[in-house]
PDB file of C-alpha atoms in Angstrom:
ATOM      1  CA  GLU D  51     -62.474 -38.733  11.958  1.00  0.00           C
ATOM      2  CA  ARG D  52     -58.787 -39.430  12.510  1.00  0.00           C
ATOM      3  CA  GLN D  53     -58.265 -39.474   8.721  1.00  0.00           C
ATOM      4  CA  LYS D  54     -60.140 -36.182   8.249  1.00  0.00           C
ATOM      5  CA  VAL D  55     -58.177 -34.400  10.961  1.00  0.00           C
ATOM      6  CA  GLY D  56     -54.885 -35.785   9.686  1.00  0.00           C
ATOM      7  CA  ASP D  57     -55.593 -34.885   6.067  1.00  0.00           C
ATOM      8  CA  PHE D  58     -56.723 -31.367   6.973  1.00  0.00           C
ATOM      9  CA  PHE D  59     -53.665 -30.634   9.112  1.00  0.00           C
ATOM     10  CA  ALA D  60     -51.277 -32.220   6.604  1.00  0.00           C
ATOM     11  CA  SER D  61     -52.714 -30.177   3.733  1.00  0.00           C
ATOM     12  CA  GLY D  62     -52.060 -26.978   5.678  1.00  0.00           C
ATOM     13  CA  MET D  63     -48.499 -28.022   6.419  1.00  0.00           C
ATOM     14  CA  ASP D  64     -47.737 -29.042   2.825  1.00  0.00           C
ATOM     15  CA  THR D  65     -46.017 -25.781   1.897  1.00  0.00           C
ATOM     16  CA  ALA D  66     -44.374 -27.298  -1.186  1.00  0.00           C
ATOM     17  CA  ARG D  67     -47.774 -28.035  -2.746  1.00  0.00           C
ATOM     18  CA  ILE D  68     -49.153 -24.660  -1.654  1.00  0.00           C
ATOM     19  CA  GLU D  69     -46.239 -22.849  -3.335  1.00  0.00           C
ATOM     20  CA  LYS D  70     -46.601 -24.928  -6.494  1.00  0.00           C
ATOM     21  CA  GLU D  71     -50.331 -24.201  -6.791  1.00  0.00           C
ATOM     22  CA  GLY D  72     -49.935 -20.446  -6.237  1.00  0.00           C
ATOM     23  CA  LEU D  73     -53.276 -18.761  -6.956  1.00  0.00           C
ATOM     24  CA  LYS D  74     -54.717 -21.713  -8.900  1.00  0.00           C
ATOM     25  CA  PRO D  75     -57.235 -22.523  -6.126  1.00  0.00           C
ATOM     26  CA  LEU D  76     -58.874 -19.123  -6.775  1.00  0.00           C
ATOM     27  CA  GLN D  77     -59.310 -19.477 -10.525  1.00  0.00           C
ATOM     28  CA  GLY D  78     -62.863 -20.817 -10.386  1.00  0.00           C
ATOM     29  CA  HIS D  79     -63.964 -18.022  -8.064  1.00  0.00           C
ATOM     30  CA  LEU D  80     -62.201 -15.384 -10.155  1.00  0.00           C
ATOM     31  CA  ALA D  81     -63.884 -16.681 -13.305  1.00  0.00           C
ATOM     32  CA  ARG D  82     -67.339 -16.414 -11.700  1.00  0.00           C
ATOM     33  CA  ILE D  83     -66.594 -12.827 -10.662  1.00  0.00           C
ATOM     34  CA  GLN D  84     -65.381 -11.971 -14.166  1.00  0.00           C
ATOM     35  CA  GLU D  85     -68.571 -13.433 -15.663  1.00  0.00           C
ATOM     36  CA  LEU D  86     -70.737 -11.114 -13.537  1.00  0.00           C
ATOM     37  CA  LYS D  87     -73.381  -9.429 -15.701  1.00  0.00           C
ATOM     38  CA  LYS D  88     -75.648  -6.465 -15.006  1.00  0.00           C
ATOM     39  CA  GLY D  89     -78.372  -7.531 -12.574  1.00  0.00           C
ATOM     40  CA  GLY D  90     -76.338 -10.516 -11.376  1.00  0.00           C
ATOM     41  CA  LEU D  91     -74.649  -8.946  -8.345  1.00  0.00           C
ATOM     42  CA  ALA D  92     -77.080 -10.477  -5.854  1.00  0.00           C
ATOM     43  CA  GLY D  93     -76.369 -13.999  -7.076  1.00  0.00           C
ATOM     44  CA  VAL D  94     -72.585 -13.533  -6.976  1.00  0.00           C
ATOM     45  CA  LEU D  95     -72.767 -12.082  -3.443  1.00  0.00           C
ATOM     46  CA  ALA D  96     -74.881 -15.047  -2.340  1.00  0.00           C
ATOM     47  CA  GLY D  97     -72.393 -17.503  -3.835  1.00  0.00           C
ATOM     48  CA  MET D  98     -69.505 -15.853  -2.008  1.00  0.00           C
ATOM     49  CA  HIS D  99     -71.425 -15.659   1.274  1.00  0.00           C
ATOM     50  CA  ARG D 100     -72.305 -19.330   0.970  1.00  0.00           C
ATOM     51  CA  GLU D 101     -68.588 -20.124   0.803  1.00  0.00           C
ATOM     52  CA  GLN D 102     -67.783 -17.888   3.800  1.00  0.00           C
ATOM     53  CA  PHE D 103     -66.413 -14.892   1.869  1.00  0.00           C
ATOM     54  CA  PRO D 104     -67.778 -11.605   3.291  1.00  0.00           C
ATOM     55  CA  PRO D 105     -68.247  -8.965   0.527  1.00  0.00           C
ATOM     56  CA  ALA D 106     -70.682  -6.028   0.917  1.00  0.00           C
ATOM     57  CA  PHE D 107     -72.514  -7.241   4.048  1.00  0.00           C
ATOM     58  CA  HIS D 108     -72.873 -10.123   6.497  1.00  0.00           C
ATOM     59  CA  PHE D 109     -75.447 -12.920   6.303  1.00  0.00           C
ATOM     60  CA  ARG D 110     -76.115 -15.374   9.106  1.00  0.00           C
ATOM     61  CA  VAL D 111     -78.860 -17.379  10.790  1.00  0.00           C
ATOM     62  CA  GLU D 112     -78.963 -16.931  14.562  1.00  0.00           C
ATOM     63  CA  GLN D 113     -81.374 -16.760  17.472  1.00  0.00           C
ATOM     64  CA  ASP D 114     -83.878 -13.926  17.394  1.00  0.00           C
ATOM     65  CA  ASP D 115     -82.797 -11.316  19.977  1.00  0.00           C
ATOM     66  CA  LYS D 116     -86.347 -10.948  21.259  1.00  0.00           C
ATOM     67  CA  ASP D 117     -87.534 -14.525  20.737  1.00  0.00           C
ATOM     68  CA  SER D 118     -84.722 -16.870  21.775  1.00  0.00           C
ATOM     69  CA  GLU D 119     -86.759 -19.997  20.995  1.00  0.00           C
ATOM     70  CA  HIS D 120     -86.515 -19.282  17.273  1.00  0.00           C
ATOM     71  CA  TYR D 121     -83.737 -18.756  14.753  1.00  0.00           C
ATOM     72  CA  ILE D 122     -84.038 -16.050  12.123  1.00  0.00           C
ATOM     73  CA  VAL D 123     -82.195 -14.932   8.976  1.00  0.00           C
ATOM     74  CA  GLN D 124     -80.148 -11.810   9.696  1.00  0.00           C
ATOM     75  CA  ILE D 125     -78.262  -9.366   7.490  1.00  0.00           C
ATOM     76  CA  SER D 126     -75.940  -6.662   8.809  1.00  0.00           C
ATOM     77  CA  GLN D 127     -73.467  -4.029   7.638  1.00  0.00           C
ATOM     78  CA  GLY D 128     -70.009  -5.153   6.536  1.00  0.00           C
ATOM     79  CA  GLY D 129     -67.820  -5.438   3.473  1.00  0.00           C
ATOM     80  CA  LEU D 130     -64.891  -3.415   4.849  1.00  0.00           C
ATOM     81  CA  GLY D 131     -61.236  -4.395   4.565  1.00  0.00           C
ATOM     82  CA  LEU D 132     -60.332  -2.213   7.559  1.00  0.00           C
ATOM     83  CA  PRO D 133     -61.729  -3.093  10.999  1.00  0.00           C
ATOM     84  CA  GLU D 134     -64.571  -0.546  11.161  1.00  0.00           C
ATOM     85  CA  ARG D 135     -65.956   2.686   9.690  1.00  0.00           C
ATOM     86  CA  GLU D 136     -63.810   5.189  11.619  1.00  0.00           C
ATOM     87  CA  TYR D 137     -60.657   3.896   9.928  1.00  0.00           C
ATOM     88  CA  TYR D 138     -62.030   5.331   6.672  1.00  0.00           C
ATOM     89  CA  LEU D 139     -63.361   8.620   8.024  1.00  0.00           C
ATOM     90  CA  LYS D 140     -60.872   9.987  10.555  1.00  0.00           C
ATOM     91  CA  THR D 141     -58.596  12.749   9.266  1.00  0.00           C
ATOM     92  CA  ASP D 142     -55.790  12.686  11.864  1.00  0.00           C
ATOM     93  CA  ALA D 143     -52.251  12.014  10.618  1.00  0.00           C
ATOM     94  CA  LYS D 144     -52.143   8.426  11.916  1.00  0.00           C
ATOM     95  CA  SER D 145     -55.397   7.500  10.161  1.00  0.00           C
ATOM     96  CA  VAL D 146     -54.303   9.120   6.902  1.00  0.00           C
ATOM     97  CA  GLU D 147     -51.007   7.207   7.054  1.00  0.00           C
ATOM     98  CA  LEU D 148     -52.773   3.915   7.754  1.00  0.00           C
ATOM     99  CA  ARG D 149     -55.107   4.400   4.780  1.00  0.00           C
ATOM    100  CA  ALA D 150     -52.079   5.064   2.586  1.00  0.00           C
ATOM    101  CA  LYS D 151     -50.533   1.799   3.798  1.00  0.00           C
ATOM    102  CA  TYR D 152     -53.814   0.026   3.141  1.00  0.00           C
ATOM    103  CA  GLN D 153     -53.983   1.395  -0.397  1.00  0.00           C
ATOM    104  CA  ALA D 154     -50.404   0.236  -1.038  1.00  0.00           C
ATOM    105  CA  HIS D 155     -51.361  -3.178   0.346  1.00  0.00           C
ATOM    106  CA  LEU D 156     -54.340  -3.312  -2.005  1.00  0.00           C
ATOM    107  CA  ALA D 157     -52.141  -2.453  -4.986  1.00  0.00           C
ATOM    108  CA  ARG D 158     -49.621  -5.186  -4.155  1.00  0.00           C
ATOM    109  CA  ASN D 159     -52.431  -7.722  -3.975  1.00  0.00           C
ATOM    110  CA  PHE D 160     -53.725  -6.739  -7.398  1.00  0.00           C
ATOM    111  CA  GLU D 161     -50.189  -7.200  -8.697  1.00  0.00           C
ATOM    112  CA  PHE D 162     -50.291 -10.740  -7.262  1.00  0.00           C
ATOM    113  CA  LEU D 163     -53.314 -11.260  -9.515  1.00  0.00           C
ATOM    114  CA  GLY D 164     -51.137 -10.393 -12.513  1.00  0.00           C
ATOM    115  CA  GLU D 165     -51.874  -6.692 -12.968  1.00  0.00           C
ATOM    116  CA  LYS D 166     -49.313  -4.070 -14.001  1.00  0.00           C
ATOM    117  CA  PRO D 167     -48.379  -1.590 -11.200  1.00  0.00           C
ATOM    118  CA  ALA D 168     -50.286   1.359 -12.709  1.00  0.00           C
ATOM    119  CA  LEU D 169     -53.507  -0.650 -13.100  1.00  0.00           C
ATOM    120  CA  ALA D 170     -53.059  -2.202  -9.651  1.00  0.00           C
ATOM    121  CA  LYS D 171     -52.836   1.271  -8.084  1.00  0.00           C
ATOM    122  CA  ALA D 172     -55.937   2.414  -9.960  1.00  0.00           C
ATOM    123  CA  HIS D 173     -57.855  -0.623  -8.736  1.00  0.00           C
ATOM    124  CA  ALA D 174     -56.635   0.009  -5.181  1.00  0.00           C
ATOM    125  CA  ARG D 175     -58.161   3.491  -5.356  1.00  0.00           C
ATOM    126  CA  GLU D 176     -61.437   2.015  -6.644  1.00  0.00           C
ATOM    127  CA  VAL D 177     -61.640  -0.459  -3.756  1.00  0.00           C
ATOM    128  CA  LEU D 178     -60.876   2.221  -1.173  1.00  0.00           C
ATOM    129  CA  ALA D 179     -63.575   4.473  -2.662  1.00  0.00           C
ATOM    130  CA  LEU D 180     -66.194   1.712  -2.653  1.00  0.00           C
ATOM    131  CA  GLU D 181     -65.357   0.655   0.905  1.00  0.00           C
ATOM    132  CA  THR D 182     -65.388   4.297   2.064  1.00  0.00           C
ATOM    133  CA  ARG D 183     -68.932   4.628   0.735  1.00  0.00           C
ATOM    134  CA  LEU D 184     -69.922   1.479   2.652  1.00  0.00           C
ATOM    135  CA  ALA D 185     -68.239   2.893   5.749  1.00  0.00           C
ATOM    136  CA  LYS D 186     -70.132   6.196   5.519  1.00  0.00           C
ATOM    137  CA  ALA D 187     -73.402   4.246   5.383  1.00  0.00           C
ATOM    138  CA  SER D 188     -72.439   2.108   8.398  1.00  0.00           C
ATOM    139  CA  MET D 189     -73.465   2.718  11.998  1.00  0.00           C
ATOM    140  CA  SER D 190     -70.717   3.729  14.416  1.00  0.00           C
ATOM    141  CA  MET D 191     -69.486   1.460  17.220  1.00  0.00           C
ATOM    142  CA  GLU D 192     -71.419   3.596  19.716  1.00  0.00           C
ATOM    143  CA  GLU D 193     -74.652   3.308  17.730  1.00  0.00           C
ATOM    144  CA  LEU D 194     -74.236  -0.459  17.442  1.00  0.00           C
ATOM    145  CA  ARG D 195     -74.316  -0.785  21.247  1.00  0.00           C
ATOM    146  CA  ASN D 196     -78.013   0.146  21.318  1.00  0.00           C
ATOM    147  CA  PRO D 197     -79.849  -3.189  20.908  1.00  0.00           C
ATOM    148  CA  ASN D 198     -83.064  -1.557  19.690  1.00  0.00           C
ATOM    149  CA  ALA D 199     -81.201   0.418  17.033  1.00  0.00           C
ATOM    150  CA  VAL D 200     -80.060  -2.818  15.383  1.00  0.00           C
ATOM    151  CA  TYR D 201     -83.314  -4.750  15.629  1.00  0.00           C
ATOM    152  CA  HIS D 202     -85.540  -4.274  12.597  1.00  0.00           C
ATOM    153  CA  LYS D 203     -87.727  -7.257  11.776  1.00  0.00           C
ATOM    154  CA  MET D 204     -89.368  -7.039   8.368  1.00  0.00           C
ATOM    155  CA  THR D 205     -90.705  -9.100   5.496  1.00  0.00           C
ATOM    156  CA  LEU D 206     -88.698  -9.768   2.367  1.00  0.00           C
ATOM    157  CA  ALA D 207     -91.154  -7.556   0.474  1.00  0.00           C
ATOM    158  CA  ALA D 208     -90.471  -4.688   2.880  1.00  0.00           C
ATOM    159  CA  LEU D 209     -86.716  -5.101   2.449  1.00  0.00           C
ATOM    160  CA  ALA D 210     -87.110  -5.118  -1.337  1.00  0.00           C
ATOM    161  CA  GLN D 211     -89.156  -1.926  -1.104  1.00  0.00           C
ATOM    162  CA  GLN D 212     -86.646  -0.172   1.193  1.00  0.00           C
ATOM    163  CA  ALA D 213     -83.500  -1.286  -0.680  1.00  0.00           C
ATOM    164  CA  PRO D 214     -84.727  -1.940  -4.230  1.00  0.00           C
ATOM    165  CA  GLY D 215     -81.386  -1.734  -5.991  1.00  0.00           C
ATOM    166  CA  LEU D 216     -80.397  -5.309  -5.102  1.00  0.00           C
ATOM    167  CA  ASP D 217     -82.495  -8.315  -6.141  1.00  0.00           C
ATOM    168  CA  TRP D 218     -83.155  -9.773  -2.681  1.00  0.00           C
ATOM    169  CA  SER D 219     -85.373 -12.581  -3.942  1.00  0.00           C
ATOM    170  CA  ALA D 220     -82.519 -13.722  -6.206  1.00  0.00           C
ATOM    171  CA  TYR D 221     -80.048 -13.389  -3.332  1.00  0.00           C
ATOM    172  CA  PHE D 222     -81.950 -15.631  -0.918  1.00  0.00           C
ATOM    173  CA  LYS D 223     -82.879 -18.072  -3.690  1.00  0.00           C
ATOM    174  CA  ALA D 224     -79.177 -18.395  -4.584  1.00  0.00           C
ATOM    175  CA  LEU D 225     -78.477 -19.172  -0.929  1.00  0.00           C
ATOM    176  CA  GLY D 226     -80.955 -22.029  -1.180  1.00  0.00           C
ATOM    177  CA  LEU D 227     -83.458 -20.529   1.261  1.00  0.00           C
ATOM    178  CA  GLY D 228     -87.173 -21.112   0.893  1.00  0.00           C
ATOM    179  CA  PRO D 229     -89.985 -18.688   1.781  1.00  0.00           C
ATOM    180  CA  MET D 230     -89.629 -16.916   5.142  1.00  0.00           C
ATOM    181  CA  ASP D 231     -92.072 -14.817   7.095  1.00  0.00           C
ATOM    182  CA  ASN D 232     -89.534 -12.297   8.415  1.00  0.00           C
ATOM    183  CA  LEU D 233     -85.862 -11.503   8.615  1.00  0.00           C
ATOM    184  CA  LEU D 234     -83.770  -9.196  10.785  1.00  0.00           C
ATOM    185  CA  VAL D 235     -82.250  -6.229   8.980  1.00  0.00           C
ATOM    186  CA  ARG D 236     -79.728  -4.856  11.443  1.00  0.00           C
ATOM    187  CA  GLN D 237     -79.048  -1.494   9.766  1.00  0.00           C
ATOM    188  CA  PRO D 238     -81.787  -0.560   7.247  1.00  0.00           C
ATOM    189  CA  LYS D 239     -80.060   2.690   6.163  1.00  0.00           C
ATOM    190  CA  PHE D 240     -76.925   0.738   5.266  1.00  0.00           C
ATOM    191  CA  PHE D 241     -78.917  -1.548   2.986  1.00  0.00           C
ATOM    192  CA  GLN D 242     -80.721   1.376   1.411  1.00  0.00           C
ATOM    193  CA  GLU D 243     -77.317   2.784   0.449  1.00  0.00           C
ATOM    194  CA  LEU D 244     -76.096  -0.652  -0.668  1.00  0.00           C
ATOM    195  CA  GLY D 245     -79.120  -0.842  -2.971  1.00  0.00           C
ATOM    196  CA  ARG D 246     -78.188   2.497  -4.490  1.00  0.00           C
ATOM    197  CA  MET D 247     -74.577   1.350  -4.865  1.00  0.00           C
ATOM    198  CA  ALA D 248     -75.695  -1.806  -6.658  1.00  0.00           C
ATOM    199  CA  GLN D 249     -77.228   0.462  -9.310  1.00  0.00           C
ATOM    200  CA  GLU D 250     -74.736   3.332  -9.375  1.00  0.00           C
ATOM    201  CA  VAL D 251     -71.299   1.739  -8.942  1.00  0.00           C
ATOM    202  CA  PRO D 252     -69.942   0.519 -12.311  1.00  0.00           C
ATOM    203  CA  LEU D 253     -69.938  -3.247 -12.737  1.00  0.00           C
ATOM    204  CA  ALA D 254     -66.176  -3.224 -13.375  1.00  0.00           C
ATOM    205  CA  GLN D 255     -65.603  -1.576  -9.991  1.00  0.00           C
ATOM    206  CA  TRP D 256     -67.727  -4.199  -8.253  1.00  0.00           C
ATOM    207  CA  LYS D 257     -65.652  -6.918  -9.945  1.00  0.00           C
ATOM    208  CA  THR D 258     -62.452  -5.265  -8.708  1.00  0.00           C
ATOM    209  CA  TYR D 259     -63.832  -5.088  -5.175  1.00  0.00           C
ATOM    210  CA  LEU D 260     -64.989  -8.717  -5.262  1.00  0.00           C
ATOM    211  CA  ARG D 261     -61.578  -9.927  -6.487  1.00  0.00           C
ATOM    212  CA  TRP D 262     -59.925  -8.121  -3.590  1.00  0.00           C
ATOM    213  CA  ASN D 263     -62.443  -9.572  -1.129  1.00  0.00           C
ATOM    214  CA  LEU D 264     -61.706 -13.054  -2.400  1.00  0.00           C
ATOM    215  CA  LEU D 265     -57.953 -12.606  -2.071  1.00  0.00           C
ATOM    216  CA  ARG D 266     -58.214 -10.990   1.376  1.00  0.00           C
ATOM    217  CA  SER D 267     -60.378 -13.831   2.658  1.00  0.00           C
ATOM    218  CA  THR D 268     -58.013 -16.570   1.464  1.00  0.00           C
ATOM    219  CA  ALA D 269     -54.585 -14.907   1.843  1.00  0.00           C
ATOM    220  CA  SER D 270     -53.561 -16.863   4.941  1.00  0.00           C
ATOM    221  CA  ASN D 271     -54.112 -20.134   3.030  1.00  0.00           C
ATOM    222  CA  LEU D 272     -52.180 -19.187  -0.100  1.00  0.00           C
ATOM    223  CA  ASN D 273     -48.497 -19.122  -1.052  1.00  0.00           C
ATOM    224  CA  ALA D 274     -45.865 -17.436   1.104  1.00  0.00           C
ATOM    225  CA  THR D 275     -45.741 -14.176  -0.884  1.00  0.00           C
ATOM    226  CA  VAL D 276     -49.471 -13.523  -0.462  1.00  0.00           C
ATOM    227  CA  GLU D 277     -49.535 -14.766   3.119  1.00  0.00           C
ATOM    228  CA  GLN D 278     -46.569 -12.629   4.187  1.00  0.00           C
ATOM    229  CA  GLU D 279     -48.043  -9.513   2.571  1.00  0.00           C
ATOM    230  CA  ASP D 280     -51.297 -10.177   4.419  1.00  0.00           C
ATOM    231  CA  PHE D 281     -49.445 -10.420   7.747  1.00  0.00           C
ATOM    232  CA  ALA D 282     -47.315  -7.354   6.981  1.00  0.00           C
ATOM    233  CA  PHE D 283     -50.446  -5.218   6.830  1.00  0.00           C
ATOM    234  CA  TYR D 284     -53.038  -6.897   9.054  1.00  0.00           C
ATOM    235  CA  GLY D 285     -50.508  -8.159  11.598  1.00  0.00           C
ATOM    236  CA  LYS D 286     -47.692  -5.604  11.744  1.00  0.00           C
ATOM    237  CA  ALA D 287     -49.168  -2.340  10.430  1.00  0.00           C
ATOM    238  CA  LEU D 288     -52.657  -2.734  11.862  1.00  0.00           C
ATOM    239  CA  GLN D 289     -52.143  -4.669  15.091  1.00  0.00           C
ATOM    240  CA  GLY D 290     -48.473  -4.108  15.855  1.00  0.00           C
ATOM    241  CA  THR D 291     -47.736  -7.851  15.913  1.00  0.00           C
ATOM    242  CA  GLN D 292     -44.080  -8.292  15.019  1.00  0.00           C
ATOM    243  CA  ALA D 293     -43.950 -12.038  14.278  1.00  0.00           C
ATOM    244  CA  GLN D 294     -46.386 -14.717  13.189  1.00  0.00           C
ATOM    245  CA  LYS D 295     -47.030 -17.782  15.286  1.00  0.00           C
ATOM    246  CA  PRO D 296     -45.281 -20.913  13.976  1.00  0.00           C
ATOM    247  CA  ARG D 297     -47.140 -22.416  11.024  1.00  0.00           C
ATOM    248  CA  TRP D 298     -48.076 -25.587  12.910  1.00  0.00           C
ATOM    249  CA  LYS D 299     -49.888 -23.502  15.540  1.00  0.00           C
ATOM    250  CA  ARG D 300     -51.795 -21.567  12.879  1.00  0.00           C
ATOM    251  CA  ILE D 301     -52.836 -24.731  11.052  1.00  0.00           C
ATOM    252  CA  LEU D 302     -53.790 -26.369  14.349  1.00  0.00           C
ATOM    253  CA  ALA D 303     -56.078 -23.420  15.112  1.00  0.00           C
ATOM    254  CA  GLU D 304     -57.687 -23.740  11.665  1.00  0.00           C
ATOM    255  CA  THR D 305     -58.111 -27.489  12.168  1.00  0.00           C
ATOM    256  CA  ASP D 306     -59.806 -26.838  15.501  1.00  0.00           C
ATOM    257  CA  GLU D 307     -62.136 -24.289  13.892  1.00  0.00           C
ATOM    258  CA  ALA D 308     -63.051 -26.524  10.947  1.00  0.00           C
ATOM    259  CA  LEU D 309     -63.071 -29.930  12.669  1.00  0.00           C
ATOM    260  CA  GLY D 310     -63.327 -29.071  16.358  1.00  0.00           C
ATOM    261  CA  GLU D 311     -65.553 -31.995  17.350  1.00  0.00           C
ATOM    262  CA  ALA D 312     -63.350 -34.585  15.634  1.00  0.00           C
ATOM    263  CA  LEU D 313     -60.140 -33.039  16.974  1.00  0.00           C
ATOM    264  CA  GLY D 314     -61.611 -32.864  20.477  1.00  0.00           C
ATOM    265  CA  LYS D 315     -62.521 -36.547  20.337  1.00  0.00           C
ATOM    266  CA  LEU D 316     -58.944 -37.462  19.407  1.00  0.00           C
ATOM    267  CA  TYR D 317     -57.612 -35.269  22.205  1.00  0.00           C
ATOM    268  CA  VAL D 318     -59.881 -36.933  24.770  1.00  0.00           C
ATOM    269  CA  GLU D 319     -58.735 -40.383  23.611  1.00  0.00           C
ATOM    270  CA  LYS D 320     -55.129 -39.375  24.235  1.00  0.00           C
ATOM    271  CA  ALA D 321     -55.379 -37.148  27.313  1.00  0.00           C
ATOM    272  CA  PHE D 322     -58.428 -38.459  29.177  1.00  0.00           C
ATOM    273  CA  PRO D 323     -58.193 -42.258  29.650  1.00  0.00           C
ATOM    274  CA  PRO D 324     -61.065 -44.362  31.103  1.00  0.00           C
ATOM    275  CA  GLN D 325     -59.547 -44.345  34.602  1.00  0.00           C
ATOM    276  CA  ALA D 326     -59.519 -40.538  34.596  1.00  0.00           C
ATOM    277  CA  LYS D 327     -63.186 -40.510  33.610  1.00  0.00           C
ATOM    278  CA  ALA D 328     -64.022 -42.957  36.416  1.00  0.00           C
ATOM    279  CA  LYS D 329     -62.127 -40.766  38.887  1.00  0.00           C
ATOM    280  CA  MET D 330     -64.062 -37.655  37.829  1.00  0.00           C
ATOM    281  CA  GLN D 331     -67.383 -39.510  38.013  1.00  0.00           C
ATOM    282  CA  GLU D 332     -66.537 -40.551  41.574  1.00  0.00           C
ATOM    283  CA  LEU D 333     -65.607 -36.969  42.446  1.00  0.00           C
ATOM    284  CA  VAL D 334     -68.893 -35.618  41.065  1.00  0.00           C
ATOM    285  CA  LYS D 335     -70.857 -38.318  42.891  1.00  0.00           C
ATOM    286  CA  ASN D 336     -69.156 -37.366  46.161  1.00  0.00           C
ATOM    287  CA  ILE D 337     -69.962 -33.680  45.625  1.00  0.00           C
ATOM    288  CA  LEU D 338     -73.616 -34.497  44.935  1.00  0.00           C
ATOM    289  CA  GLU D 339     -73.790 -36.595  48.078  1.00  0.00           C
TER     290      GLU D 339
END
């Protein structure tokens, strides 16, 4: 455990290696996206979801809202690079300006992937258009607060019938899931539209969107140019944060998220010696008495 925690933290702090590697860590993922063929979108989405990338929608396994003794597969709306649907739909000056900044941010990221400025700008427009269509199909924040509005239990066959454009059997098979009686579809209308998009949106546009999703999801772990551009938009422009936390604090937070149990054990060894444990046990015993 000590070795794992140390290696993980050290790898995040090794900025020299990170700069040297550049975007090399993404090459395998980018190749799989580029190899996407017609009818293969479901499998590529499943592969990205399995590795914690969030294109198109969210997949998770959690407790059933109305049957807490059981866990159930759940799918819900998602796939947006901006925080939620209203960012894409509002027409006030501030929203229009923010979308322009987002589009410029998209273009710079495509340039990081080696594209010429004109092509990068064209791809930025494609991503914004695809995400806007997802946003229009999404439920609003107010609608999401109604628990019954986001609880739709159905069979896989029913989902395939309602949203036939995406091969759901292939999707869940690629995730490694066996047969299931039911799943929770949080927003059926969203998935109906996603099914239509899977058929109507050109494959090249899906590839562009998936490349962006990959880069957005990994930006904070890549070289300084990509990381700083990510903070300039998502930190400064979107949240108003003027300065990043020191790198060691950011890597510590990632270590805690990835290896929380192991890190916690090391912390207890250092900060909670046996005599402190004995003291607390005596205190609890006295309270019980």
